[in-house]
Coordinates of C-alpha atoms in Angstrom, one line a residue:
Chain L
X62 CA 40.4 2.4 38.3
X63 CA 40.4 6.2 37.7
X64 CA 39.2 5.3 34.2
X65 CA 36.5 3.2 35.5
X66 CA 35.2 6.0 37.7
X67 CA 35.4 8.4 34.9
X68 CA 33.2 6.2 32.7
X69 CA 30.9 5.5 35.7
X70 CA 30.3 9.2 36.4
X71 CA 29.8 10.3 32.8
X72 CA 27.5 7.3 32.2
X73 CA 25.4 8.1 35.3
X74 CA 25.2 11.8 34.3
X75 CA 23.9 11.1 30.7
X76 CA 21.8 8.2 32.2
X77 CA 20.1 10.6 34.6
X78 CA 18.9 12.7 31.6
X79 CA 17.6 9.6 29.8
X80 CA 15.9 8.6 33.1
X81 CA 14.1 11.9 33.3
X82 CA 12.9 11.7 29.7
X83 CA 11.8 8.1 30.3
X84 CA 10.0 9.3 33.4
X85 CA 8.1 11.8 31.3
X86 CA 7.2 9.0 28.8
X87 CA 6.0 6.9 31.6
X88 CA 3.9 9.5 33.3
X89 CA 2.0 10.4 30.1
X90 CA 1.7 6.7 29.0
X91 CA 0.2 5.7 32.4
X92 CA -2.3 8.5 32.4
X93 CA -3.4 8.3 28.7
X94 CA -1.8 5.3 26.9
X95 CA -0.1 7.8 24.6
X96 CA 3.5 7.3 23.7
X97 CA 4.5 11.0 23.4
X98 CA 7.3 11.3 20.9
X99 CA 7.5 15.0 21.6
X100 CA 8.9 14.3 25.0
X101 CA 12.5 15.2 23.8
X102 CA 11.2 18.6 22.7
X103 CA 10.5 19.6 26.3
X104 CA 14.2 19.0 27.1
X105 CA 15.1 21.1 24.1
X106 CA 12.7 23.9 25.3
X107 CA 14.0 23.8 28.8
X108 CA 17.6 24.4 27.6
X109 CA 16.8 26.8 24.8
X110 CA 14.4 29.1 26.7
X111 CA 16.8 29.3 29.6
X112 CA 19.6 30.3 27.2
X113 CA 17.6 33.0 25.4
X114 CA 15.9 34.4 28.5
X115 CA 19.1 34.7 30.4
X116 CA 20.8 36.3 27.4
X117 CA 18.2 39.1 27.8
X118 CA 19.8 39.8 31.2
X119 CA 17.4 37.8 33.4
X120 CA 19.3 35.9 36.2
X121 CA 19.8 32.2 35.6
X122 CA 17.4 30.8 38.3
X123 CA 14.6 33.1 37.1
X124 CA 15.3 32.2 33.5
X125 CA 15.2 28.5 34.4
X126 CA 11.8 29.0 36.1
X127 CA 10.5 30.8 33.0
X128 CA 11.7 27.9 30.9
X129 CA 9.8 25.4 33.0
X130 CA 6.7 27.5 32.9
X131 CA 6.9 27.9 29.1
X132 CA 7.4 24.1 28.7
X133 CA 4.5 23.3 31.0
X134 CA 2.3 25.6 28.9
X135 CA 3.4 23.9 25.8
X136 CA 2.7 20.5 27.3
X137 CA -0.8 21.5 28.3
X138 CA -1.4 23.0 24.8
X139 CA -0.2 19.7 23.3
X140 CA -2.7 17.9 25.4
X141 CA -5.7 20.2 24.8
X142 CA -5.1 21.0 21.2
X143 CA -3.7 17.8 19.8
X144 CA -4.3 14.8 22.1
X145 CA -7.7 15.5 23.6
X146 CA -9.4 16.2 20.2
X147 CA -8.1 12.8 18.9
X148 CA -9.7 10.9 21.8
X149 CA -10.5 7.3 20.8
X150 CA -8.0 7.2 17.9
X151 CA -5.8 4.2 17.5
X152 CA -2.4 4.0 19.2
X153 CA -0.5 4.5 15.9
X154 CA -2.6 7.5 15.0
X155 CA -1.8 9.1 18.3
X156 CA 1.9 8.4 17.8
X157 CA 1.8 10.1 14.5
X158 CA 0.1 13.1 16.1
X159 CA 2.9 13.4 18.8
X160 CA 5.5 13.0 16.0
X161 CA 3.7 15.8 14.2
X162 CA 3.9 17.8 17.4
X163 CA 7.6 17.2 17.7
X164 CA 8.2 18.4 14.1
X165 CA 6.0 21.5 14.8
X166 CA 7.9 22.3 18.1
X167 CA 11.3 21.9 16.4
X168 CA 10.1 24.2 13.5
X169 CA 8.8 26.7 16.0
X170 CA 12.1 26.7 18.0
X171 CA 14.0 27.2 14.7
X172 CA 11.9 30.3 14.0
X173 CA 11.7 31.7 17.5
X174 CA 15.4 31.0 18.4
X175 CA 17.9 30.0 15.7
X176 CA 19.7 26.9 14.4
X177 CA 22.9 27.4 16.4
X178 CA 24.3 25.4 19.3
X179 CA 24.0 27.1 22.7
X180 CA 25.6 26.7 26.0
X181 CA 24.8 27.7 29.6
X182 CA 27.4 28.4 32.2
X183 CA 27.9 25.6 34.7
X184 CA 25.9 26.3 37.9
X185 CA 28.9 26.1 40.2
X186 CA 32.0 26.6 38.1
X187 CA 34.0 24.5 35.8
X188 CA 36.8 23.3 38.2
X189 CA 36.7 19.5 38.0
X190 CA 36.3 17.6 41.3
X191 CA 38.7 14.7 41.9
X192 CA 36.8 11.5 42.8
X193 CA 38.8 8.3 43.1
X194 CA 41.2 9.7 40.5
X195 CA 38.5 10.7 38.1
X196 CA 38.0 14.3 37.1
X197 CA 34.3 15.0 37.5
X198 CA 32.5 18.2 36.3
X199 CA 30.6 19.8 39.2
X200 CA 27.6 20.1 36.8
X201 CA 27.4 16.3 36.9
X202 CA 26.4 16.5 40.5
X203 CA 23.7 19.1 39.7
X204 CA 22.3 16.6 37.1
X205 CA 22.4 13.7 39.5
X206 CA 21.2 15.6 42.5
X207 CA 18.4 17.2 40.4
X208 CA 17.3 13.9 39.1
X209 CA 17.2 12.4 42.6
X210 CA 15.1 15.3 43.9
X211 CA 12.7 15.0 41.0
X212 CA 12.3 11.2 41.5
X213 CA 11.8 11.7 45.2
X214 CA 9.2 14.5 44.7
X215 CA 7.3 12.5 42.1
X216 CA 7.3 9.5 44.4
X217 CA 5.9 11.5 47.3
X218 CA 3.4 13.1 45.1
X219 CA 2.1 9.8 43.8
X220 CA 2.1 8.0 47.1
X221 CA 1.2 10.8 49.6
X222 CA -1.3 13.1 47.9
X223 CA -4.9 12.5 46.9
X224 CA -4.2 13.9 43.4
X225 CA -1.2 11.6 43.0
X226 CA -3.3 8.6 44.0
X227 CA -5.8 9.7 41.4
X228 CA -3.0 9.5 38.8
X229 CA -2.1 6.0 40.0
X230 CA -5.7 4.9 40.0
X231 CA -6.1 6.2 36.4
X232 CA -3.0 4.4 35.4
X233 CA -4.2 1.1 36.9
X234 CA -7.7 1.2 35.4
X235 CA -9.2 4.2 33.7
X236 CA -12.8 3.1 33.8
X237 CA -12.7 2.2 37.5
X238 CA -11.0 5.5 38.2
X239 CA -13.8 7.4 36.4
X240 CA -16.4 5.4 38.3
X241 CA -15.0 6.4 41.7
X242 CA -15.3 10.1 40.6
X243 CA -11.8 10.9 39.4
X244 CA -11.7 13.6 36.8
X245 CA -9.7 11.8 34.0
X246 CA -9.2 15.0 32.0
X247 CA -7.5 16.7 35.0
X248 CA -5.3 13.7 35.5
X249 CA -4.2 13.7 31.9
X250 CA -3.5 17.4 31.8
X251 CA -1.5 17.0 35.0
X252 CA 0.5 14.2 33.4
X253 CA 1.3 16.2 30.2
X254 CA 2.2 19.3 32.3
X255 CA 4.2 17.3 34.7
X256 CA 6.2 15.4 32.1
X257 CA 6.9 18.7 30.3
X258 CA 8.2 20.2 33.6
X259 CA 10.4 17.1 34.2
X260 CA 11.8 17.3 30.6
X261 CA 12.5 21.0 30.9
X262 CA 14.4 20.6 34.1
X263 CA 16.4 17.9 32.6
X264 CA 17.2 20.2 29.7
X265 CA 18.3 23.0 32.0
X266 CA 20.5 20.8 34.1
X267 CA 22.3 19.2 31.2
X268 CA 22.8 22.1 28.8
X269 CA 26.0 23.3 30.5
X270 CA 27.5 19.8 29.7
X271 CA 26.0 18.8 26.4
X272 CA 25.0 22.1 24.7
X273 CA 21.5 22.4 23.2
X274 CA 20.0 23.3 19.8
X275 CA 16.6 23.3 18.2
X276 CA 17.0 19.6 17.1
X277 CA 18.4 17.8 20.2
X278 CA 14.9 16.5 21.0
X279 CA 14.7 13.6 18.5
X280 CA 17.7 11.6 19.8
X281 CA 16.7 12.3 23.4
X282 CA 13.2 11.0 22.7
X283 CA 14.6 7.9 21.1
X284 CA 16.9 7.2 24.1
X285 CA 14.2 8.1 26.6
X286 CA 11.7 5.8 24.9
X287 CA 14.3 3.0 24.8
X288 CA 15.0 3.5 28.5
X289 CA 11.4 3.4 29.3
X290 CA 11.0 0.1 27.4
X291 CA 14.2 -1.3 28.9
X292 CA 12.7 -0.7 32.4
X293 CA 9.3 -1.9 31.4
X294 CA 6.8 0.6 29.9
X295 CA 4.6 2.2 32.6
X296 CA 6.8 1.6 35.6
X297 CA 8.3 4.8 36.9
X298 CA 11.1 3.1 38.9
X299 CA 11.8 1.0 35.8
X300 CA 12.1 4.2 33.7
X301 CA 14.8 5.6 36.1
X302 CA 16.7 2.3 36.3
X303 CA 16.4 1.9 32.5
X304 CA 17.7 5.4 31.9
X305 CA 20.7 5.0 34.2
X306 CA 21.5 1.6 32.8
X307 CA 21.3 3.0 29.2
X308 CA 23.7 5.8 30.1
X309 CA 26.2 3.3 31.8
X310 CA 26.0 0.9 28.8
X311 CA 26.8 3.8 26.4
X312 CA 29.6 5.1 28.6
X313 CA 31.3 1.8 29.3
X314 CA 30.7 0.6 25.7
X315 CA 32.3 3.8 24.3
X316 CA 35.2 3.6 26.8
X317 CA 36.1 0.0 26.7
X318 CA 34.9 -1.2 23.3
X319 CA 34.4 1.3 20.6
X320 CA 33.4 5.0 20.7
X321 CA 32.0 5.1 17.2
X322 CA 29.5 2.4 18.1
X323 CA 28.5 4.1 21.3
X324 CA 24.8 4.2 20.5
X325 CA 24.8 0.6 19.2
X326 CA 25.4 -1.0 22.6
X327 CA 22.3 0.4 24.1
X328 CA 20.1 -0.8 21.3
X329 CA 21.8 -4.2 21.1
X330 CA 21.2 -4.7 24.8
X331 CA 17.6 -3.6 24.5
X332 CA 17.0 -6.1 21.7
X333 CA 18.6 -8.9 23.7
X334 CA 16.6 -7.9 26.9
X335 CA 13.4 -7.8 24.9
X336 CA 14.0 -11.2 23.3
X337 CA 14.6 -12.7 26.7
X338 CA 12.1 -10.6 28.7
X339 CA 9.4 -9.2 26.3
X340 CA 8.0 -7.0 29.1
X341 CA 11.3 -5.2 29.8
X342 CA 13.3 -5.6 33.0
X343 CA 10.8 -4.4 35.5
X344 CA 7.5 -4.7 33.5
X345 CA 4.6 -6.6 34.8
X346 CA 3.7 -9.8 33.0
X347 CA 0.2 -9.2 31.6
X348 CA -2.2 -11.8 30.6
X349 CA -4.1 -10.9 27.5
X350 CA -7.8 -11.6 28.0
X351 CA -9.8 -12.5 24.9
Chain E
X515 CA -19.9 -1.9 -3.6
X516 CA -21.0 -1.7 -7.2
X517 CA -17.7 -2.7 -8.9
X518 CA -16.5 -5.2 -6.4
X519 CA -15.5 -7.7 -9.2
X520 CA -13.2 -5.4 -11.1
X521 CA -12.0 -3.4 -8.2
X522 CA -8.4 -4.2 -8.5
X523 CA -8.4 -3.7 -12.3
X524 CA -10.1 -0.3 -11.9
X525 CA -7.6 0.8 -9.3
X526 CA -4.7 -0.3 -11.6
X527 CA -6.2 1.4 -14.7
X528 CA -6.8 4.6 -12.9
X529 CA -3.3 4.6 -11.5
X530 CA -1.8 3.8 -15.0
X531 CA -3.9 6.7 -16.5
X532 CA -2.7 9.1 -13.8
X533 CA 1.0 8.1 -14.5
X534 CA 0.6 8.4 -18.2
X535 CA -1.5 11.7 -18.3
X536 CA 0.2 13.5 -15.4
X537 CA 3.2 14.8 -17.5
X538 CA 0.7 16.7 -19.7
X539 CA 0.4 19.1 -16.7
X540 CA 4.2 19.4 -16.2
X541 CA 5.6 22.8 -17.1
X542 CA 9.2 21.8 -16.4
X543 CA 11.4 18.8 -15.8
X544 CA 11.4 19.6 -12.1
X545 CA 7.9 18.3 -11.9
X546 CA 9.0 14.9 -13.4
X547 CA 11.5 14.7 -10.6
X548 CA 9.0 15.4 -7.8
X549 CA 6.6 12.9 -9.3
X550 CA 9.3 10.3 -9.6
X551 CA 10.1 10.9 -5.9
X552 CA 6.4 10.3 -5.1
X553 CA 6.3 7.0 -7.1
X554 CA 9.4 5.7 -5.3
X555 CA 8.1 6.7 -1.8
X556 CA 4.7 5.3 -2.6
X557 CA 6.4 2.0 -3.6
X558 CA 8.1 1.7 -0.2
X559 CA 4.9 2.8 1.6
X560 CA 2.8 0.2 -0.1
X561 CA 5.2 -2.5 1.1
X562 CA 5.1 -1.1 4.6
X563 CA 1.4 -1.1 4.4
X564 CA 1.3 -4.8 3.9
X565 CA 3.0 -5.2 7.3
X566 CA 1.1 -2.4 9.1
X567 CA -2.2 -2.3 7.4
X568 CA -2.8 -5.9 6.6
X569 CA -0.8 -7.8 9.3
X570 CA -1.2 -5.1 11.9
X571 CA 2.5 -4.9 12.9
X572 CA 4.2 -1.6 13.3
X573 CA 7.8 -1.0 12.2
X574 CA 9.7 2.1 13.2
X575 CA 12.9 1.0 11.6
X576 CA 11.9 0.4 8.1
X577 CA 14.3 3.0 6.6
X578 CA 17.0 0.5 7.6
X579 CA 15.9 -1.7 4.7
X580 CA 15.6 1.3 2.4
X581 CA 19.2 2.2 3.3
X582 CA 20.4 -1.4 2.6
X583 CA 18.9 -1.1 -0.9
X584 CA 20.4 2.3 -1.5
X585 CA 23.9 1.3 -0.4
X586 CA 23.7 -2.0 -2.2
X587 CA 23.6 -0.2 -5.6
X588 CA 26.2 2.3 -4.3
X589 CA 28.7 -0.2 -2.9
X590 CA 28.2 -3.0 -5.4
X591 CA 29.4 -1.2 -8.6
X592 CA 32.0 0.9 -6.8
X593 CA 33.8 -1.6 -4.6
X594 CA 32.8 -5.0 -5.9
X595 CA 32.4 -4.5 -9.6
X596 CA 28.8 -5.8 -9.5
X597 CA 26.5 -4.3 -12.2
X598 CA 23.8 -2.0 -10.7
X599 CA 20.9 -4.2 -11.5
X600 CA 22.5 -7.2 -9.9
X601 CA 23.4 -5.1 -6.9
X602 CA 19.8 -4.0 -6.6
X603 CA 18.7 -7.7 -6.5
X604 CA 21.4 -8.5 -4.0
X605 CA 20.2 -5.7 -1.8
X606 CA 16.7 -7.0 -1.9
X607 CA 18.0 -10.5 -1.0
X608 CA 20.1 -9.1 1.9
X609 CA 17.1 -7.2 3.2
X610 CA 14.9 -10.3 2.9
X611 CA 17.4 -12.5 4.7
X612 CA 17.9 -9.9 7.5
X613 CA 14.2 -9.5 7.9
X614 CA 13.8 -13.2 8.0
X615 CA 16.5 -13.7 10.6
X616 CA 15.5 -10.9 13.0
X617 CA 11.8 -11.1 12.2
X618 CA 11.0 -14.2 14.2
X619 CA 12.3 -12.9 17.6
X620 CA 11.2 -9.3 17.0
X621 CA 7.7 -10.1 15.8
X622 CA 7.0 -12.1 19.0
X623 CA 6.9 -8.6 20.7
X624 CA 3.7 -6.6 20.7
X625 CA 2.7 -2.9 20.5
X626 CA 5.2 -0.5 21.8
X627 CA 7.8 -3.2 22.5
X628 CA 7.7 -4.2 18.8
X629 CA 8.0 -0.5 17.9
X630 CA 11.2 -0.1 20.0
X631 CA 12.7 -3.3 18.7
X632 CA 12.2 -2.4 15.0
X633 CA 13.4 1.1 15.9
X634 CA 16.5 -0.4 17.3
X635 CA 17.1 -2.5 14.2
X636 CA 16.8 0.6 12.0
X637 CA 19.1 2.6 14.2
X638 CA 21.7 -0.1 14.1
X639 CA 21.6 -0.3 10.3
X640 CA 21.9 3.5 10.0
X641 CA 24.8 3.4 12.5
X642 CA 26.7 0.8 10.6
X643 CA 26.2 2.9 7.4
X644 CA 27.4 6.0 9.1
X645 CA 30.4 4.4 10.7
X646 CA 31.9 2.1 8.1
X647 CA 33.1 5.1 6.0
X648 CA 35.7 3.0 4.1
X649 CA 32.8 1.4 2.3
X650 CA 30.0 4.0 2.6
X651 CA 31.7 7.4 2.6
X652 CA 30.5 7.9 6.2
X653 CA 28.1 10.7 7.1
X654 CA 28.7 12.6 3.9
X655 CA 27.3 9.7 1.8
X656 CA 28.6 8.4 -1.5
X657 CA 28.0 8.8 -5.2
X658 CA 26.0 6.0 -7.0
X659 CA 26.9 4.9 -10.5
X660 CA 24.1 5.4 -13.1
X661 CA 21.9 2.5 -14.0
X662 CA 23.2 1.0 -17.3
X663 CA 21.5 -1.7 -19.3
X664 CA 23.0 -3.1 -22.5
X665 CA 24.9 0.1 -23.2
X666 CA 21.8 2.3 -22.4
X667 CA 22.2 4.6 -19.4
X668 CA 19.2 5.8 -17.4
X669 CA 19.5 9.5 -16.7
X670 CA 17.2 12.5 -16.8
X671 CA 14.1 13.1 -14.7
X672 CA 11.6 12.1 -17.4
X673 CA 13.4 8.7 -17.9
X674 CA 13.2 8.0 -14.1
X675 CA 9.6 9.2 -14.1
X676 CA 8.7 6.3 -16.4
X677 CA 10.9 3.7 -14.7
X678 CA 9.6 4.5 -11.2
X679 CA 6.0 4.9 -12.5
X680 CA 6.2 1.4 -14.1
X681 CA 7.7 0.0 -10.9
X682 CA 4.9 1.5 -8.8
X683 CA 2.3 -0.1 -11.1
X684 CA 3.9 -3.4 -10.6
X685 CA 4.2 -3.0 -6.9
X686 CA 0.6 -1.9 -6.6
X687 CA -0.6 -4.9 -8.7
X688 CA 1.3 -7.3 -6.4
X689 CA 0.0 -5.7 -3.2
X690 CA -3.6 -5.7 -4.5
X691 CA -3.4 -9.3 -5.5
X692 CA -1.7 -10.3 -2.2
X693 CA -4.7 -8.7 -0.4
X694 CA -7.1 -11.3 -1.9
X695 CA -4.9 -14.4 -1.6
X696 CA -5.2 -16.8 1.3
X697 CA -1.9 -15.2 2.6
X698 CA -3.5 -11.7 2.5
X699 CA -6.6 -13.0 4.2
X700 CA -4.4 -14.6 6.9
X701 CA -2.6 -11.3 7.4
X702 CA -5.9 -9.5 7.9
X703 CA -7.2 -12.2 10.2
X704 CA -4.2 -11.8 12.6
X705 CA -4.6 -8.0 12.3
X706 CA -8.1 -8.2 13.7
X707 CA -7.4 -10.7 16.4
X708 CA -4.2 -12.7 16.7
X709 CA -5.8 -15.2 19.1
X710 CA -8.8 -15.7 16.9
X711 CA -6.5 -16.2 13.9
X712 CA -4.5 -18.8 15.8
X713 CA -7.7 -20.6 16.8
X714 CA -8.8 -20.6 13.2
X715 CA -5.6 -22.4 12.3
X716 CA -3.5 -19.5 11.0
X717 CA 0.2 -20.0 11.7
X718 CA 0.5 -16.5 13.2
X719 CA 4.3 -16.4 13.5
X720 CA 4.9 -17.5 9.9
X721 CA 2.5 -15.0 8.4
X722 CA 3.9 -12.1 10.4
X723 CA 7.3 -13.0 9.2
X724 CA 6.1 -13.2 5.6
X725 CA 4.6 -9.7 5.8
X726 CA 7.8 -8.4 7.4
X727 CA 10.0 -9.9 4.6
X728 CA 7.6 -8.5 1.9
X729 CA 7.7 -5.1 3.4
X730 CA 11.5 -5.2 3.7
X731 CA 12.0 -6.2 0.1
X732 CA 9.7 -3.4 -1.1
X733 CA 11.7 -0.9 1.0
X734 CA 15.0 -2.2 -0.2
X735 CA 13.9 -1.9 -3.9
X736 CA 12.6 1.6 -3.4
X737 CA 15.9 2.5 -1.7
X738 CA 17.9 1.2 -4.6
X739 CA 15.7 3.1 -7.1
X740 CA 16.1 6.4 -5.3
X741 CA 19.8 6.0 -5.0
X742 CA 20.2 5.2 -8.7
X743 CA 17.9 8.1 -9.6
X744 CA 19.7 10.6 -7.4
X745 CA 23.2 9.3 -8.4
X746 CA 23.9 9.7 -4.7
X747 CA 23.0 8.4 -1.3
X748 CA 23.6 9.3 2.3
X749 CA 22.9 7.8 5.8
X750 CA 19.7 9.9 6.2
X751 CA 18.0 7.5 3.9
X752 CA 18.4 4.8 6.6
X753 CA 17.7 7.1 9.5
X754 CA 15.0 7.2 12.1
X755 CA 13.3 10.3 10.6
X756 CA 13.0 8.6 7.3
X757 CA 11.4 5.6 9.0
X758 CA 8.9 7.9 10.7
X759 CA 8.2 9.5 7.4
X760 CA 7.4 6.1 5.9
X761 CA 5.1 5.2 8.7
X762 CA 3.4 8.6 8.4
X763 CA 2.8 8.1 4.7
X764 CA 1.0 4.8 5.5
X765 CA -1.1 6.1 8.4
X766 CA -1.9 9.4 6.7
X767 CA -3.0 7.8 3.5
X768 CA -5.0 5.1 5.3
X769 CA -3.9 1.8 7.0
X770 CA -4.7 -1.2 4.8
X771 CA -5.4 1.0 1.7
X772 CA -3.0 0.5 -1.2
X773 CA -4.3 3.6 -2.9
X774 CA -4.0 5.4 0.5
X775 CA -0.2 4.7 0.6
X776 CA 0.2 6.4 -2.8
X777 CA -1.9 9.4 -1.6
X778 CA 0.0 9.5 1.7
X779 CA 3.4 9.5 -0.2
X780 CA 2.1 12.1 -2.6
X781 CA 1.1 14.4 0.3
X782 CA 4.3 14.0 2.3
X783 CA 6.7 14.3 -0.7
X784 CA 5.0 17.3 -2.4
X785 CA 4.1 19.2 0.9
X786 CA 7.8 20.1 1.7
X787 CA 8.3 21.2 -1.9
X788 CA 5.3 23.5 -1.7
X789 CA 6.2 24.7 1.8
X790 CA 9.7 25.8 0.8
X791 CA 7.9 28.9 -0.2
X792 CA 7.5 29.5 3.5
X793 CA 11.1 28.7 4.0
X794 CA 11.8 28.8 7.7
X795 CA 8.2 28.0 8.6
X796 CA 8.4 24.8 6.7
X797 CA 8.7 22.4 9.6
X798 CA 6.2 24.3 11.7
X799 CA 3.6 24.0 9.0
X800 CA 4.5 20.4 8.2
X801 CA 4.0 19.4 11.8
X802 CA 0.8 21.4 12.0
X803 CA -0.7 19.8 8.9
X804 CA 0.2 16.3 10.1
X805 CA -1.5 16.9 13.5
X806 CA -4.6 18.5 11.9
X807 CA -5.1 15.8 9.3
X808 CA -4.7 13.0 11.8
X809 CA -7.2 14.6 14.2
X810 CA -9.8 15.1 11.5
X811 CA -9.1 12.1 9.4
X812 CA -7.9 9.5 11.9
X813 CA -8.5 6.6 9.6
X814 CA -6.4 8.2 6.9
X815 CA -7.2 10.3 3.9
X816 CA -8.5 7.6 1.5
X817 CA -10.8 5.7 3.9
X818 CA -12.2 9.0 5.3
X819 CA -12.8 10.3 1.8
X820 CA -14.4 7.0 0.9
X821 CA -16.8 7.4 3.8
X822 CA -17.7 10.9 2.8
X823 CA -18.4 9.8 -0.7
X824 CA -20.7 6.9 0.3
X825 CA -22.5 9.2 2.8
X826 CA -23.0 11.8 0.0
X827 CA -24.2 9.0 -2.4
X828 CA -26.7 7.8 0.1
X829 CA -28.0 11.2 0.9

């Protein structure tokens, strides 16, 4: 039983990070129909900037804030300099542009920072907490709690504020949103900035556990994309559920079946789910009009 | 179009001329090697373009088939005593069978769902290659025996330049012909509108599957050639980044343009070679160039250049 809880907690922790990356994918996808493969780079930026700014003697909370601001700026630049000028390009062209952006950001990180792995100190110590016989790192609670707060804030923003409703309206129907006077450009910039902030926070929260380096973004983007598809592309709650599920699958698969094929379980399950439910677990069935 | 009739022949002749004349400009054997790399990559890109450009289906896991080809010629001679050439063919058959088996369920998916499913397939192949180290040497890769034919062994960059150049010509010829056959027309019909194609009596599922198998075989052969040429292979050949690189070649050169795939491959293979001058800025510049060229030439290099030329000719 202790083993079970150990796998459960580590799965949820990793899954929460996937969930945040997937949430970033979803936000940008809903606002702009762009699948942003540079999403993982925001996680990398969050971790790396915090590491290097705090190494300069800045206290950790302030360094984290700076990291979020830097990431948001990069997200907005990505939108203004690379996505907006390509308006009207095909989906695959836009995907290539975001892949180019992720290569560029990785290259920039390699120049500005370095190619080493970096660690942050755990926010509240390294003494494991005993939970049903499982030894859980306190940082896991930071990751889970942080994710819960972000999901809650995002939900309140989308449901309770006018700006949030504008985002939802744009996601539902861009033309109709424009006709009722919503500034689509603002909504898209908001989505790119917001997804960058979410990614950066994920990176800051998880770096004490998983370490960070200039090239951690690619794999995270893959997992986040997979989680978003598993939940059903475009559905924020689906993204969170997909992320957590993906983390649990990996953790239990690695624990009970084979650790070398850890990453395989996730993708096998995704293939099976997509064959059975081509719209993902929580995706809407859409009817294609001709 | 003035030379509509002989269009394919002209393309092939120009390509052959380029392959034959290019070495005149080469100051060292290093250039033979880079050019051979371009031919191999272009071969794979042309195959992927049949799937993406003609049939309109994206694959983000195509390096998986490339890896199968590469490891077939590595494992065959070393562990099973199969001659390289037979291993190359076996790799192509395995890739074709795999594409055929998984293609039908995968190709029912559309858009991003198809992208993630093919991506998953590629990741799984790469993972098997990395993990089964008893056969594959694991993450470090493994040596590949030289290609030997009737006592003659293929080695040296110039030899491989001619082998891969000849193969590219053959691959181009097949792809150009495919474009004009009823199959090619069916591919393009379902690219434009799947529903319309179905209404017109095109067996959509069957043709998608055919394009997928064709693209897989091209990738597998290219993988085998590269492994034989390098005398070495590693799991990166099957990895996600290589899949992305292949897709980028196709899109950068121009979807649906056979010549575009060759140009796209030439750009993406030579660019990093040139950029090594800038050493640590290499990735930064590579990403920048990809973004800028996709913004200003969103249809790809060759179609955009074609448009410029016709506009100039008209003016």
